[in-house]
Amino acid sequence: MTVSIDVWMIPFGLLPLSNYYVALAALFVSVVFMSIGVFLEVDADVLAVPGDEFVKVLAQVTGEPFSVIKTTFDCTLMAFSASLSLMMLEGLFGVREGTVVNAMLVGILIGFWRRLFGREAGTKTAQEAEAHAMLE
């Protein structure tokens, strides 16, 4: 995943992001690509990011859709980061509109991709059903 980030920094590095609206457009494009990447990673069962694996396990255990748990998890981490920044640094550092948009939209878009490609929220794979049955 980090290689992908490094590769995509090359074309985005060439964009003149001094204009706020161009930066917002780049943000939304990156959120779409990130949601596609996480969707593919989760559906292929090839998780390399511990945060997404944690979200997947929570979704399996609770029976809630991955996209709902992902949005909740990301927003919780964002709120925690903002709180720590305000308490420790006496100001809001590192959390701006890009962080908020990313936290709120990636999970929603993952749910969209799941519905679009026939992985309706709430349907369980064999592994998810087995994990849920083990807890009962």
Coordinates of N, CA and C in Angstrom, one line a residue, residues 4-132:
S4 N 2.0 2.1 -3.4 CA 1.0 2.8 -4.2 C 0.9 4.2 -3.8
I5 N 1.0 4.6 -2.6 CA 1.0 6.0 -2.2 C 2.2 6.7 -2.8
D6 N 3.4 6.1 -2.8 CA 4.5 6.8 -3.4 C 4.4 7.0 -4.9
V7 N 3.8 6.0 -5.5 CA 3.6 6.1 -7.0 C 2.6 7.1 -7.3
W8 N 1.5 7.2 -6.6 CA 0.5 8.2 -6.9 C 0.9 9.6 -6.5
M9 N 1.9 9.7 -5.7 CA 2.4 11.1 -5.3 C 3.1 11.8 -6.5
I10 N 3.6 10.9 -7.5 CA 4.2 11.5 -8.6 C 3.3 12.3 -9.5
P11 N 2.1 11.7 -10.0 CA 1.2 12.6 -10.8 C 0.5 13.7 -10.0
F12 N 0.2 13.4 -8.7 CA -0.4 14.4 -7.9 C 0.6 15.5 -7.5
G13 N 1.8 15.2 -7.4 CA 2.8 16.2 -7.2 C 3.0 17.2 -8.3
L14 N 2.6 16.8 -9.5 CA 2.6 17.7 -10.7 C 1.4 18.6 -10.7
L15 N 0.4 18.3 -10.0 CA -0.8 19.2 -10.0 C -0.6 20.5 -9.2
P16 N -1.0 21.6 -9.7 CA -0.9 22.8 -9.0 C -2.0 22.9 -7.9
L17 N -1.7 22.4 -6.7 CA -2.7 22.3 -5.7 C -2.8 23.6 -4.8
S18 N -2.2 24.7 -5.4 CA -2.3 26.0 -4.6 C -3.7 26.5 -4.6
N19 N -4.5 26.1 -5.6 CA -5.9 26.5 -5.6 C -6.7 25.6 -4.7
Y20 N -7.5 26.1 -3.8 CA -8.2 25.3 -2.8 C -9.2 24.3 -3.5
Y21 N -9.9 24.7 -4.5 CA -10.8 23.9 -5.2 C -10.2 22.7 -5.9
V22 N -9.0 23.0 -6.5 CA -8.3 21.9 -7.1 C -7.8 20.9 -6.1
A23 N -7.4 21.4 -4.9 CA -7.0 20.5 -3.8 C -8.2 19.7 -3.3
L24 N -9.4 20.3 -3.2 CA -10.6 19.5 -2.8 C -10.9 18.4 -3.9
A25 N -10.8 18.8 -5.2 CA -11.1 17.8 -6.2 C -10.1 16.6 -6.1
A26 N -8.8 16.9 -5.9 CA -7.8 15.9 -5.7 C -8.1 15.0 -4.5
L27 N -8.6 15.7 -3.4 CA -9.0 14.9 -2.2 C -10.1 13.9 -2.5
F28 N -11.1 14.4 -3.2 CA -12.2 13.5 -3.5 C -11.8 12.3 -4.5
V29 N -10.9 12.6 -5.4 CA -10.4 11.6 -6.3 C -9.6 10.6 -5.5
S30 N -8.8 11.0 -4.5 CA -8.0 10.1 -3.7 C -8.9 9.3 -2.8
V31 N -10.0 9.9 -2.3 CA -10.9 9.1 -1.4 C -11.6 8.0 -2.2
V32 N -11.9 8.3 -3.5 CA -12.5 7.2 -4.3 C -11.5 6.1 -4.5
F33 N -10.3 6.5 -4.9 CA -9.3 5.4 -5.1 C -9.0 4.6 -3.8
M34 N -8.9 5.3 -2.7 CA -8.6 4.7 -1.4 C -9.8 3.7 -1.1
S35 N -11.0 4.1 -1.3 CA -12.1 3.2 -1.0 C -12.1 2.0 -2.0
I36 N -11.8 2.2 -3.2 CA -11.6 1.0 -4.1 C -10.5 0.1 -3.6
G37 N -9.4 0.6 -3.2 CA -8.3 -0.2 -2.8 C -8.7 -1.0 -1.5
V38 N -9.3 -0.3 -0.6 CA -9.7 -1.1 0.7 C -10.8 -2.1 0.3
F39 N -11.7 -1.8 -0.5 CA -12.7 -2.7 -1.0 C -12.1 -4.0 -1.6
L40 N -11.2 -3.8 -2.5 CA -10.5 -4.9 -3.1 C -9.7 -5.7 -2.1
E41 N -9.0 -5.0 -1.2 CA -8.2 -5.6 -0.2 C -9.0 -6.5 0.7
V42 N -10.1 -6.0 1.2 CA -11.0 -6.7 2.1 C -11.7 -7.9 1.4
D43 N -12.2 -7.7 0.2 CA -12.9 -8.7 -0.5 C -12.0 -9.8 -1.0
A44 N -10.7 -9.5 -1.3 CA -9.8 -10.5 -1.7 C -9.2 -11.3 -0.5
D45 N -9.5 -10.8 0.7 CA -8.9 -11.4 1.9 C -7.4 -11.3 2.0
V46 N -6.9 -10.2 1.5 CA -5.4 -10.0 1.5 C -5.2 -8.7 2.2
L47 N -5.3 -8.7 3.5 CA -5.2 -7.5 4.3 C -3.8 -7.3 4.7
A48 N -3.3 -6.1 4.4 CA -1.9 -5.8 4.8 C -1.9 -4.7 5.9
V49 N -3.0 -4.0 6.1 CA -3.1 -2.9 7.0 C -3.8 -3.4 8.3
P50 N -3.2 -3.3 9.4 CA -3.8 -3.8 10.7 C -5.1 -3.1 11.0
G51 N -5.2 -1.8 10.7 CA -6.5 -1.2 11.0 C -7.7 -1.8 10.3
D52 N -7.5 -2.1 9.0 CA -8.6 -2.7 8.2 C -8.8 -4.1 8.6
E53 N -7.8 -4.8 9.1 CA -8.1 -6.2 9.6 C -8.9 -6.1 10.9
F54 N -8.6 -5.1 11.7 CA -9.3 -5.0 13.0 C -10.8 -4.7 12.7
V55 N -11.0 -3.8 11.7 CA -12.4 -3.4 11.3 C -13.1 -4.6 10.8
K56 N -12.4 -5.4 10.0 CA -13.0 -6.6 9.4 C -13.4 -7.6 10.5
V57 N -12.5 -7.8 11.5 CA -12.9 -8.7 12.6 C -14.1 -8.2 13.4
L58 N -14.1 -6.9 13.6 CA -15.2 -6.3 14.3 C -16.5 -6.5 13.5
A59 N -16.4 -6.3 12.2 CA -17.6 -6.6 11.4 C -18.1 -8.0 11.4
Q60 N -17.1 -8.9 11.4 CA -17.5 -10.4 11.5 C -18.1 -10.7 12.9
V61 N -17.6 -10.2 13.9 CA -18.1 -10.5 15.3 C -19.4 -9.9 15.5
T62 N -19.6 -8.6 15.1 CA -20.9 -7.9 15.4 C -21.9 -8.2 14.4
G63 N -21.5 -8.6 13.2 CA -22.5 -8.9 12.1 C -22.9 -7.6 11.4
E64 N -22.3 -6.5 11.8 CA -22.6 -5.2 11.1 C -21.8 -5.2 9.8
P65 N -22.3 -4.4 8.8 CA -21.5 -4.3 7.5 C -20.2 -3.7 7.7
F66 N -19.2 -4.1 7.0 CA -17.8 -3.6 7.1 C -17.8 -2.1 6.9
S67 N -18.6 -1.6 6.0 CA -18.6 -0.2 5.7 C -19.0 0.7 6.8
V68 N -20.0 0.2 7.6 CA -20.5 0.9 8.8 C -19.4 0.9 9.9
I69 N -18.8 -0.2 10.1 CA -17.7 -0.3 11.1 C -16.5 0.5 10.7
K70 N -16.2 0.5 9.4 CA -15.1 1.3 8.9 C -15.3 2.8 9.1
T71 N -16.5 3.3 8.8 CA -16.7 4.7 9.0 C -16.7 5.1 10.5
T72 N -17.3 4.2 11.3 CA -17.3 4.5 12.8 C -15.9 4.5 13.3
F73 N -15.1 3.5 12.9 CA -13.7 3.3 13.4 C -12.9 4.6 12.9
D74 N -13.0 4.9 11.7 CA -12.2 6.1 11.2 C -12.6 7.4 11.9
C75 N -13.9 7.6 12.0 CA -14.3 8.8 12.7 C -13.9 8.8 14.2
T76 N -13.9 7.7 14.8 CA -13.4 7.6 16.2 C -12.0 7.9 16.3
L77 N -11.1 7.4 15.4 CA -9.7 7.7 15.4 C -9.5 9.2 15.1
M78 N -10.3 9.7 14.2 CA -10.1 11.1 13.9 C -10.4 12.0 15.1
A79 N -11.5 11.7 15.8 CA -11.9 12.4 17.0 C -10.9 12.3 18.1
F80 N -10.3 11.1 18.2 CA -9.3 10.8 19.2 C -8.1 11.7 18.9
S81 N -7.7 11.7 17.6 CA -6.5 12.5 17.2 C -6.7 13.9 17.5
A82 N -7.9 14.4 17.1 CA -8.2 15.9 17.3 C -8.2 16.2 18.8
S83 N -8.7 15.3 19.6 CA -8.7 15.5 21.1 C -7.3 15.6 21.7
L84 N -6.5 14.6 21.3 CA -5.1 14.6 21.7 C -4.4 15.8 21.3
S85 N -4.6 16.2 20.1 CA -3.9 17.4 19.6 C -4.3 18.6 20.4
L86 N -5.6 18.8 20.7 CA -6.0 19.9 21.5 C -5.5 19.9 22.9
M87 N -5.5 18.7 23.5 CA -5.0 18.6 24.9 C -3.5 18.7 25.0
M88 N -2.7 18.1 24.1 CA -1.3 18.0 24.2 C -0.6 19.2 23.5
L89 N -1.1 19.6 22.4 CA -0.4 20.6 21.6 C -1.1 22.0 21.7
E90 N -2.2 22.0 22.5 CA -3.0 23.2 22.7 C -3.4 23.9 21.4
G91 N -3.7 23.1 20.4 CA -4.2 23.5 19.1 C -4.5 22.3 18.3
L92 N -5.2 22.6 17.2 CA -5.6 21.5 16.3 C -4.6 21.4 15.2
F93 N -3.8 20.3 15.3 CA -2.7 20.1 14.3 C -2.9 18.7 13.6
G94 N -2.8 18.6 12.3 CA -2.8 17.4 11.6 C -4.2 16.9 11.3
V95 N -5.2 17.6 11.7 CA -6.6 17.2 11.4 C -7.3 18.4 10.8
R96 N -7.5 18.2 9.5 CA -8.2 19.3 8.8 C -9.3 18.7 7.9
E97 N -9.8 19.4 7.0 CA -11.0 18.9 6.2 C -10.7 17.7 5.5
G98 N -9.5 17.4 5.0 CA -9.1 16.2 4.3 C -9.3 15.0 5.2
T99 N -8.8 15.1 6.4 CA -9.0 14.0 7.4 C -10.4 13.7 7.7
V100 N -11.2 14.8 7.8 CA -12.7 14.6 8.1 C -13.4 13.9 6.9
V101 N -13.1 14.5 5.7 CA -13.8 13.9 4.5 C -13.4 12.4 4.3
N102 N -12.1 12.2 4.5 CA -11.6 10.8 4.4 C -12.3 9.9 5.3
A103 N -12.3 10.3 6.6 CA -12.9 9.4 7.6 C -14.4 9.1 7.4
M104 N -15.1 10.2 6.9 CA -16.5 10.0 6.7 C -16.9 9.3 5.4
L105 N -16.1 9.5 4.3 CA -16.5 9.0 3.0 C -16.0 7.6 2.6
V106 N -14.8 7.2 3.1 CA -14.2 6.0 2.6 C -15.1 4.8 2.9
G107 N -15.6 4.7 4.2 CA -16.5 3.6 4.5 C -17.8 3.6 3.7
I108 N -18.3 4.8 3.5 CA -19.6 4.9 2.7 C -19.4 4.4 1.3
L109 N -18.2 4.8 0.7 CA -17.9 4.4 -0.7 C -17.6 2.9 -0.7
I110 N -17.0 2.3 0.3 CA -16.8 0.9 0.3 C -18.2 0.2 0.3
G111 N -19.1 0.7 1.1 CA -20.5 0.1 1.0 C -21.1 0.2 -0.4
F112 N -20.8 1.3 -1.1 CA -21.3 1.5 -2.4 C -20.7 0.4 -3.4
W113 N -19.4 0.2 -3.3 CA -18.7 -0.7 -4.1 C -19.2 -2.1 -3.8
R114 N -19.4 -2.4 -2.5 CA -19.9 -3.8 -2.2 C -21.3 -4.0 -2.8
R115 N -22.2 -3.0 -2.8 CA -23.5 -3.2 -3.4 C -23.4 -3.3 -4.9
L116 N -22.5 -2.4 -5.5 CA -22.4 -2.4 -6.9 C -21.9 -3.7 -7.5
F117 N -21.0 -4.4 -6.7 CA -20.4 -5.6 -7.2 C -21.0 -6.8 -6.6
G118 N -22.2 -6.7 -6.0 CA -22.9 -7.9 -5.5 C -22.4 -8.4 -4.2
R119 N -21.8 -7.6 -3.4 CA -21.4 -8.0 -2.1 C -22.2 -7.2 -1.1
E120 N -23.5 -7.4 -1.2 CA -24.5 -6.6 -0.4 C -24.0 -6.5 1.1
A121 N -24.2 -5.4 1.7 CA -23.9 -5.2 3.1 C -24.8 -6.2 3.9
G122 N -24.2 -6.9 4.8 CA -25.0 -7.9 5.6 C -24.9 -9.3 5.1
T123 N -24.5 -9.5 3.8 CA -24.3 -10.9 3.4 C -22.9 -11.3 3.9
K124 N -22.8 -12.6 4.3 CA -21.6 -13.1 4.9 C -20.9 -14.1 4.0
T125 N -19.6 -14.0 4.0 CA -18.8 -15.0 3.3 C -18.8 -16.2 4.2
A126 N -18.2 -17.3 3.7 CA -18.1 -18.6 4.5 C -17.3 -18.3 5.7
Q127 N -16.2 -17.6 5.6 CA -15.3 -17.3 6.7 C -16.1 -16.4 7.8
E128 N -16.8 -15.4 7.3 CA -17.6 -14.6 8.2 C -18.6 -15.4 9.0
A129 N -19.3 -16.3 8.3 CA -20.4 -17.1 8.9 C -19.7 -18.1 9.9
E130 N -18.6 -18.6 9.6 CA -17.9 -19.5 10.5 C -17.4 -18.8 11.7
A131 N -16.8 -17.6 11.6 CA -16.4 -16.8 12.7 C -17.6 -16.4 13.6
H132 N -18.7 -16.1 13.0 CA -19.9 -15.7 13.8 C -20.4 -17.0 14.5

